[in-house]
Amino acid sequence: MAFSVPWYRSLYGLFTVDHARKLMLSFFKKKPPKGNNGKINLIWHVGAGKTGTSSIQYTLHHNQQLLEKQGFKYLGLMLEGAYNNFYSWQKPALIEEFHKLTAEETENSLHQIFQDTIENARRNGIHTLIWSNESFLGRIEKTRGALKKIEELGVTVRIVVYIRQYEKWAKSAYIQWGINHKTNPGRIIPFREWIQRRKVNFFELLKPIIDDAPESLTVRNMDAVGDTTRDFLKVCHIDFADMEIHRIYESPALEEIYLRAVFNNRIEDPVLPDRFDNSIKKYLTLNSTPNQFLQNILPNNEDLRFVGELFKQDRDRMNEYLENHGLDPIASDGYATDDPRVNTDIILQTLTEIVMAQALRIGELEKKMNNIP
């Protein structure tokens, strides 16, 4: 390859031929423009809940630097991860405040946030934005209508949804929203009654998108893909080789489910999981059963044989005295004890009721103490 620039030939006097050519090629190679002036993608992950959404969100949140190096920006649950926060509802705890907005308020607020976010994304070389919030499935239309307007800003919106076997979802959802986070007032509702109120209508929820914009929808079967977090990263074309993958909200043990159910059953209002966590869970060990505990402390037959050997001399003398006075001697043959077996149903129910009642009383006392000047 020949170059006409006069100074190029002098490189041969300073470097080897191959090195000189590499220097020239790197000089004339076209530099990529700073930032991103092209299309912006928005991946809108809308659930469903109980399909690994928390693990996906936690993984995205804790790998933001690695994501941005690849051109991805995680916006959080309520766009709190956008470059600027314009509204009070841009906090994960204020999801319901956002859902209370009118269609016009939703459109105006999202337009302002995304216009600013897109401008900043392009300046920072970001090509894909990710918004993940499972609360949208089931009340998606108002926000989806607002996001259609965002497409006029040069954004391609892609909706990602995970579903799972109906029976598995129903059981997991009931434990979460029927017991752990009791969302209804009053006592805990039995499963069959609860599931008829909170139906598993995946297709019905997705049908408006399927009818209107099927090309924008990506549906994934959680049971088929296995690890939803890794699958989601693959769907987004994210290289996660160096990422730490998090797994959140494993199913609690039955013992903990029971304790939460008894605790929440005594509270009239809907109750968040942290009320139980702060009052009870921090003291739980759940590392032995009542019978195991008793077996560790009560004497077994080997212990009793040891007693016979330990006090044999005294027993022999005592028996001699008894016999001299015409009394029956103390038995010297082996004494066997039964394995300790308590009725765990009775003791557990009784103790649990006591603990829950005391925990609620302590909670009320703490409130009163906090109000003391």
GROMACS .gro file of C-alpha atoms in nm, residues 18-337:
model
  320
   18ASP     CA    1   0.562  -0.381   0.941
   19HIS     CA    2   0.559  -0.144   1.238
   20ALA     CA    3   0.554   0.162   1.013
   21ARG     CA    4   0.260   0.027   0.813
   22LYS     CA    5   0.064  -0.044   1.132
   23LEU     CA    6   0.123   0.312   1.249
   24MET     CA    7  -0.009   0.452   0.922
   25LEU     CA    8  -0.311   0.225   0.914
   26SER     CA    9  -0.404   0.327   1.268
   27PHE     CA   10  -0.369   0.694   1.173
   28PHE     CA   11  -0.595   0.672   0.871
   29LYS     CA   12  -0.847   0.437   1.037
   30LYS     CA   13  -1.181   0.612   1.082
   31LYS     CA   14  -1.244   0.701   1.448
   32PRO     CA   15  -1.589   0.611   1.581
   33PRO     CA   16  -1.794   0.915   1.680
   34LYS     CA   17  -1.824   0.982   2.053
   35GLY     CA   18  -2.165   0.900   2.192
   36ASN     CA   19  -2.455   0.742   2.007
   37ASN     CA   20  -2.659   0.928   1.748
   38GLY     CA   21  -2.860   0.626   1.632
   39LYS     CA   22  -3.165   0.443   1.753
   40ILE     CA   23  -3.221   0.384   2.122
   41ASN     CA   24  -3.378   0.059   2.237
   42LEU     CA   25  -3.602   0.036   2.544
   43ILE     CA   26  -3.643  -0.311   2.690
   44TRP     CA   27  -3.951  -0.295   2.913
   45HIS     CA   28  -3.961  -0.599   3.141
   46VAL     CA   29  -4.311  -0.618   3.289
   47GLY     CA   30  -4.313  -0.946   3.482
   48ALA     CA   31  -4.492  -1.157   3.555
   49GLY     CA   32  -4.435  -1.148   3.930
   50LYS     CA   33  -4.301  -1.474   4.079
   51THR     CA   34  -4.099  -1.554   3.765
   52GLY     CA   35  -3.759  -1.442   3.892
   53THR     CA   36  -3.818  -1.070   3.847
   54SER     CA   37  -3.646  -0.973   4.175
   55SER     CA   38  -3.335  -1.170   4.080
   56ILE     CA   39  -3.323  -0.998   3.742
   57GLN     CA   40  -3.364  -0.655   3.898
   58TYR     CA   41  -3.106  -0.718   4.171
   59THR     CA   42  -2.854  -0.847   3.917
   60LEU     CA   43  -2.903  -0.546   3.690
   61HIS     CA   44  -2.878  -0.304   3.982
   62HIS     CA   45  -2.554  -0.451   4.113
   63ASN     CA   46  -2.381  -0.471   3.774
   64GLN     CA   47  -2.453  -0.122   3.640
   65GLN     CA   48  -2.094  -0.031   3.561
   66LEU     CA   49  -2.044  -0.347   3.356
   67LEU     CA   50  -2.374  -0.285   3.179
   68GLU     CA   51  -2.285   0.072   3.085
   69LYS     CA   52  -1.950  -0.041   2.946
   70GLN     CA   53  -2.152  -0.253   2.702
   71GLY     CA   54  -2.393   0.031   2.617
   72PHE     CA   55  -2.681  -0.069   2.846
   73LYS     CA   56  -2.838   0.144   3.119
   74TYR     CA   57  -3.067   0.003   3.387
   75LEU     CA   58  -3.342   0.250   3.479
   76GLY     CA   59  -3.462   0.065   3.790
   77LEU     CA   60  -3.818  -0.016   3.895
   78MET     CA   61  -3.965   0.334   3.883
   79LEU     CA   62  -3.709   0.510   3.660
   80GLU     CA   63  -3.510   0.606   3.969
   81GLY     CA   64  -3.204   0.504   3.767
   82ALA     CA   65  -3.268   0.764   3.496
   83TYR     CA   66  -3.014   1.044   3.462
   84ASN     CA   67  -3.248   1.287   3.639
   85ASN     CA   68  -3.538   1.243   3.878
   86PHE     CA   69  -3.818   1.489   3.797
   87TYR     CA   70  -4.104   1.334   3.995
   88SER     CA   71  -4.159   1.221   4.353
   89TRP     CA   72  -4.286   0.880   4.237
   90GLN     CA   73  -3.945   0.791   4.090
   91LYS     CA   74  -3.877   0.566   4.389
   92PRO     CA   75  -3.933   0.187   4.411
   93ALA     CA   76  -4.155   0.230   4.716
   94LEU     CA   77  -4.393   0.465   4.532
   95ILE     CA   78  -4.509   0.235   4.254
   96GLU     CA   79  -4.874   0.284   4.341
   97GLU     CA   80  -4.840   0.663   4.323
   98PHE     CA   81  -4.740   0.626   3.960
   99HIS     CA   82  -5.032   0.395   3.882
  100LYS     CA   83  -5.272   0.655   4.023
  101LEU     CA   84  -5.173   0.907   3.754
  102THR     CA   85  -5.419   0.985   3.476
  103ALA     CA   86  -5.337   0.884   3.119
  104GLU     CA   87  -5.242   1.244   3.037
  105GLU     CA   88  -5.020   1.276   3.347
  106THR     CA   89  -4.854   0.945   3.265
  107GLU     CA   90  -4.784   1.051   2.907
  108ASN     CA   91  -4.647   1.393   3.002
  109SER     CA   92  -4.424   1.268   3.283
  110LEU     CA   93  -4.280   0.977   3.086
  111HIS     CA   94  -4.218   1.204   2.786
  112GLN     CA   95  -4.015   1.443   3.002
  113ILE     CA   96  -3.815   1.165   3.169
  114PHE     CA   97  -3.738   0.977   2.849
  115GLN     CA   98  -3.657   1.285   2.645
  116ASP     CA   99  -3.391   1.377   2.901
  117THR     CA  100  -3.276   1.014   2.939
  118ILE     CA  101  -3.242   0.959   2.564
  119GLU     CA  102  -3.036   1.276   2.518
  120ASN     CA  103  -2.803   1.173   2.799
  121ALA     CA  104  -2.788   0.814   2.676
  122ARG     CA  105  -2.675   0.923   2.331
  123ARG     CA  106  -2.408   1.149   2.478
  124ASN     CA  107  -2.280   0.861   2.690
  125GLY     CA  108  -2.277   0.595   2.420
  126ILE     CA  109  -2.578   0.408   2.557
  127HIS     CA  110  -2.782   0.219   2.297
  128THR     CA  111  -3.024   0.023   2.519
  129LEU     CA  112  -3.230   0.126   2.820
  130ILE     CA  113  -3.383  -0.135   3.053
  131TRP     CA  114  -3.690  -0.073   3.269
  132SER     CA  115  -3.802  -0.365   3.488
  133ASN     CA  116  -4.117  -0.363   3.699
  134GLU     CA  117  -4.354  -0.657   3.737
  135SER     CA  118  -4.642  -0.440   3.859
  136PHE     CA  119  -4.726  -0.339   3.501
  137LEU     CA  120  -4.859  -0.676   3.389
  138GLY     CA  121  -5.231  -0.646   3.443
  139ARG     CA  122  -5.241  -0.267   3.416
  140ILE     CA  123  -5.016  -0.208   3.123
  141GLU     CA  124  -5.229  -0.016   2.873
  142LYS     CA  125  -5.200   0.335   3.019
  143THR     CA  126  -4.820   0.322   3.032
  144ARG     CA  127  -4.793   0.137   2.701
  145GLY     CA  128  -4.994   0.414   2.537
  146ALA     CA  129  -4.753   0.671   2.680
  147LEU     CA  130  -4.452   0.473   2.561
  148LYS     CA  131  -4.591   0.470   2.205
  149LYS     CA  132  -4.536   0.846   2.207
  150ILE     CA  133  -4.178   0.787   2.322
  151GLU     CA  134  -4.112   0.601   1.998
  152GLU     CA  135  -4.140   0.937   1.822
  153LEU     CA  136  -3.815   1.031   1.999
  154GLY     CA  137  -3.632   0.757   1.809
  155VAL     CA  138  -3.686   0.474   2.058
  156THR     CA  139  -3.778   0.116   1.978
  157VAL     CA  140  -3.982  -0.032   2.263
  158ARG     CA  141  -3.957  -0.404   2.324
  159ILE     CA  142  -4.177  -0.568   2.591
  160VAL     CA  143  -4.038  -0.877   2.766
  161VAL     CA  144  -4.265  -1.104   2.973
  162TYR     CA  145  -4.194  -1.425   3.161
  163ILE     CA  146  -4.472  -1.674   3.236
  164ARG     CA  147  -4.469  -2.014   3.408
  165GLN     CA  148  -4.683  -2.320   3.477
  166TYR     CA  149  -5.015  -2.200   3.614
  167GLU     CA  150  -5.015  -2.429   3.917
  168LYS     CA  151  -4.659  -2.331   4.014
  169TRP     CA  152  -4.732  -1.962   3.972
  170ALA     CA  153  -5.054  -1.988   4.175
  171LYS     CA  154  -4.884  -2.158   4.471
  172SER     CA  155  -4.585  -1.922   4.471
  173ALA     CA  156  -4.805  -1.614   4.432
  174TYR     CA  157  -5.033  -1.722   4.716
  175ILE     CA  158  -4.742  -1.771   4.955
  176GLN     CA  159  -4.610  -1.427   4.861
  177TRP     CA  160  -4.926  -1.214   4.840
  178GLY     CA  161  -5.170  -1.425   5.036
  179ILE     CA  162  -4.944  -1.494   5.336
  180ASN     CA  163  -4.600  -1.325   5.345
  181HIS     CA  164  -4.728  -0.992   5.215
  182LYS     CA  165  -5.094  -1.020   5.302
  183THR     CA  166  -5.260  -0.782   5.057
  184ASN     CA  167  -5.617  -0.824   5.179
  185PRO     CA  168  -5.769  -0.691   5.501
  186GLY     CA  169  -5.885  -0.934   5.769
  187ARG     CA  170  -5.777  -1.291   5.822
  188ILE     CA  171  -5.570  -1.489   5.574
  189ILE     CA  172  -5.787  -1.617   5.289
  190PRO     CA  173  -5.762  -1.990   5.206
  191PHE     CA  174  -5.589  -2.066   4.878
  192ARG     CA  175  -5.893  -2.172   4.672
  193GLU     CA  176  -6.084  -1.858   4.758
  194TRP     CA  177  -5.776  -1.639   4.707
  195ILE     CA  178  -5.687  -1.774   4.362
  196GLN     CA  179  -6.038  -1.706   4.233
  197ARG     CA  180  -5.987  -1.341   4.323
  198ARG     CA  181  -5.638  -1.322   4.172
  199LYS     CA  182  -5.666  -1.522   3.855
  200VAL     CA  183  -5.377  -1.647   3.641
  201ASN     CA  184  -5.482  -1.506   3.305
  202PHE     CA  185  -5.149  -1.464   3.125
  203PHE     CA  186  -5.295  -1.469   2.774
  204GLU     CA  187  -5.581  -1.238   2.863
  205LEU     CA  188  -5.333  -0.986   3.006
  206LEU     CA  189  -5.111  -1.003   2.698
  207LYS     CA  190  -5.387  -1.012   2.436
  208PRO     CA  191  -5.402  -0.631   2.382
  209ILE     CA  192  -5.031  -0.633   2.291
  210ILE     CA  193  -5.064  -0.949   2.081
  211ASP     CA  194  -5.348  -0.789   1.884
  212ASP     CA  195  -5.193  -0.443   1.853
  213ALA     CA  196  -4.816  -0.487   1.830
  214PRO     CA  197  -4.711  -0.853   1.837
  215GLU     CA  198  -4.367  -0.769   1.697
  216SER     CA  199  -4.286  -0.570   2.012
  217LEU     CA  200  -4.359  -0.860   2.248
  218THR     CA  201  -4.115  -1.128   2.365
  219VAL     CA  202  -4.269  -1.402   2.582
  220ARG     CA  203  -4.044  -1.647   2.768
  221ASN     CA  204  -4.148  -1.967   2.947
  222MET     CA  205  -3.973  -1.970   3.285
  223ASP     CA  206  -4.005  -2.348   3.321
  224ALA     CA  207  -3.840  -2.403   2.983
  225VAL     CA  208  -3.550  -2.156   3.017
  226GLY     CA  209  -3.451  -2.249   3.372
  227ASP     CA  210  -3.248  -1.957   3.506
  228THR     CA  211  -3.457  -1.651   3.417
  229THR     CA  212  -3.182  -1.403   3.505
  230ARG     CA  213  -2.931  -1.551   3.264
  231ASP     CA  214  -3.202  -1.598   3.004
  232PHE     CA  215  -3.307  -1.233   3.035
  233LEU     CA  216  -2.947  -1.118   2.989
  234LYS     CA  217  -2.924  -1.334   2.677
  235VAL     CA  218  -3.250  -1.191   2.543
  236CYS     CA  219  -3.100  -0.843   2.588
  237HIS     CA  220  -2.772  -0.955   2.421
  238ILE     CA  221  -2.575  -0.870   2.735
  239ASP     CA  222  -2.241  -1.040   2.794
  240PHE     CA  223  -2.267  -1.156   3.156
  241ALA     CA  224  -1.943  -1.357   3.175
  242ASP     CA  225  -1.797  -1.116   3.433
  243MET     CA  226  -2.122  -1.040   3.613
  244GLU     CA  227  -2.230  -1.163   3.953
  245ILE     CA  228  -2.569  -1.330   3.911
  246HIS     CA  229  -2.795  -1.290   4.213
  247ARG     CA  230  -3.081  -1.513   4.322
  248ILE     CA  231  -3.338  -1.341   4.543
  249TYR     CA  232  -3.645  -1.457   4.733
  250GLU     CA  233  -3.598  -1.831   4.748
  251SER     CA  234  -3.912  -2.007   4.869
  252PRO     CA  235  -3.922  -1.998   5.252
  253ALA     CA  236  -3.933  -2.316   5.458
  254LEU     CA  237  -4.276  -2.445   5.556
  255GLU     CA  238  -4.198  -2.363   5.919
  256GLU     CA  239  -4.144  -1.998   5.831
  257ILE     CA  240  -4.458  -1.990   5.614
  258TYR     CA  241  -4.654  -2.124   5.909
  259LEU     CA  242  -4.515  -1.864   6.149
  260ARG     CA  243  -4.585  -1.581   5.904
  261ALA     CA  244  -4.939  -1.706   5.849
  262VAL     CA  245  -5.016  -1.716   6.221
  263PHE     CA  246  -4.859  -1.371   6.272
  264ASN     CA  247  -5.039  -1.202   5.980
  265ASN     CA  248  -5.367  -1.375   6.064
  266ARG     CA  249  -5.385  -1.169   6.383
  267ILE     CA  250  -5.353  -0.836   6.197
  268GLU     CA  251  -5.666  -0.678   6.055
  269ASP     CA  252  -5.499  -0.461   5.790
  270PRO     CA  253  -5.289  -0.572   5.493
  271VAL     CA  254  -4.935  -0.629   5.617
  272LEU     CA  255  -4.592  -0.606   5.454
  273PRO     CA  256  -4.334  -0.883   5.508
  274ASP     CA  257  -4.098  -0.653   5.698
  275ARG     CA  258  -4.336  -0.635   5.995
  276PHE     CA  259  -4.280  -1.005   6.060
  277ASP     CA  260  -3.910  -0.973   5.974
  278ASN     CA  261  -3.857  -0.700   6.233
  279SER     CA  262  -4.065  -0.865   6.506
  280ILE     CA  263  -3.998  -1.237   6.465
  281LYS     CA  264  -3.765  -1.352   6.188
  282LYS     CA  265  -3.449  -1.194   6.327
  283TYR     CA  266  -3.484  -1.426   6.629
  284LEU     CA  267  -3.554  -1.747   6.435
  285THR     CA  268  -3.305  -2.032   6.403
  286LEU     CA  269  -3.531  -2.314   6.274
  287ASN     CA  270  -3.242  -2.558   6.318
  288SER     CA  271  -3.414  -2.829   6.525
  289THR     CA  272  -3.756  -2.974   6.600
  290PRO     CA  273  -3.906  -2.975   6.951
  291ASN     CA  274  -3.839  -3.349   6.976
  292GLN     CA  275  -3.478  -3.305   6.866
  293PHE     CA  276  -3.432  -3.032   7.123
  294LEU     CA  277  -3.571  -3.253   7.402
  295GLN     CA  278  -3.362  -3.551   7.291
  296ASN     CA  279  -3.052  -3.340   7.330
  297ILE     CA  280  -3.127  -3.248   7.691
  298LEU     CA  281  -3.337  -3.530   7.843
  299PRO     CA  282  -3.174  -3.859   7.957
  300ASN     CA  283  -3.166  -4.157   7.728
  301ASN     CA  284  -3.122  -4.521   7.835
  302GLU     CA  285  -2.745  -4.500   7.823
  303ASP     CA  286  -2.756  -4.199   8.055
  304LEU     CA  287  -2.974  -4.392   8.301
  305ARG     CA  288  -2.736  -4.691   8.304
  306PHE     CA  289  -2.463  -4.445   8.393
  307VAL     CA  290  -2.674  -4.330   8.690
  308GLY     CA  291  -2.702  -4.692   8.812
  309GLU     CA  292  -2.326  -4.734   8.797
  310LEU     CA  293  -2.255  -4.397   8.952
  311PHE     CA  294  -2.465  -4.460   9.262
  312LYS     CA  295  -2.430  -4.840   9.291
  313GLN     CA  296  -2.246  -4.829   9.622
  314ASP     CA  297  -2.503  -4.605   9.783
  315ARG     CA  298  -2.789  -4.812   9.642
  316ASP     CA  299  -2.641  -5.135   9.782
  317ARG     CA  300  -2.610  -4.985  10.128
  318MET     CA  301  -2.961  -4.843  10.107
  319ASN     CA  302  -3.101  -5.180  10.005
  320GLU     CA  303  -2.921  -5.347  10.294
  321TYR     CA  304  -3.092  -5.109  10.530
  322LEU     CA  305  -3.432  -5.168  10.370
  323GLU     CA  306  -3.397  -5.545  10.386
  324ASN     CA  307  -3.290  -5.533  10.751
  325HIS     CA  308  -3.614  -5.348  10.823
  326GLY     CA  309  -3.835  -5.583  10.624
  327LEU     CA  310  -3.886  -5.341  10.337
  328ASP     CA  311  -3.867  -5.399   9.963
  329PRO     CA  312  -3.530  -5.305   9.815
  330ILE     CA  313  -3.484  -5.056   9.538
  331ALA     CA  314  -3.478  -5.226   9.202
  332SER     CA  315  -3.133  -5.270   9.058
  333ASP     CA  316  -3.235  -5.398   8.716
  334GLY     CA  317  -3.225  -5.170   8.416
  335TYR     CA  318  -3.475  -4.891   8.387
  336ALA     CA  319  -3.567  -4.797   8.028
  337THR     CA  320  -3.711  -4.463   7.933
   0.00000   0.00000   0.00000
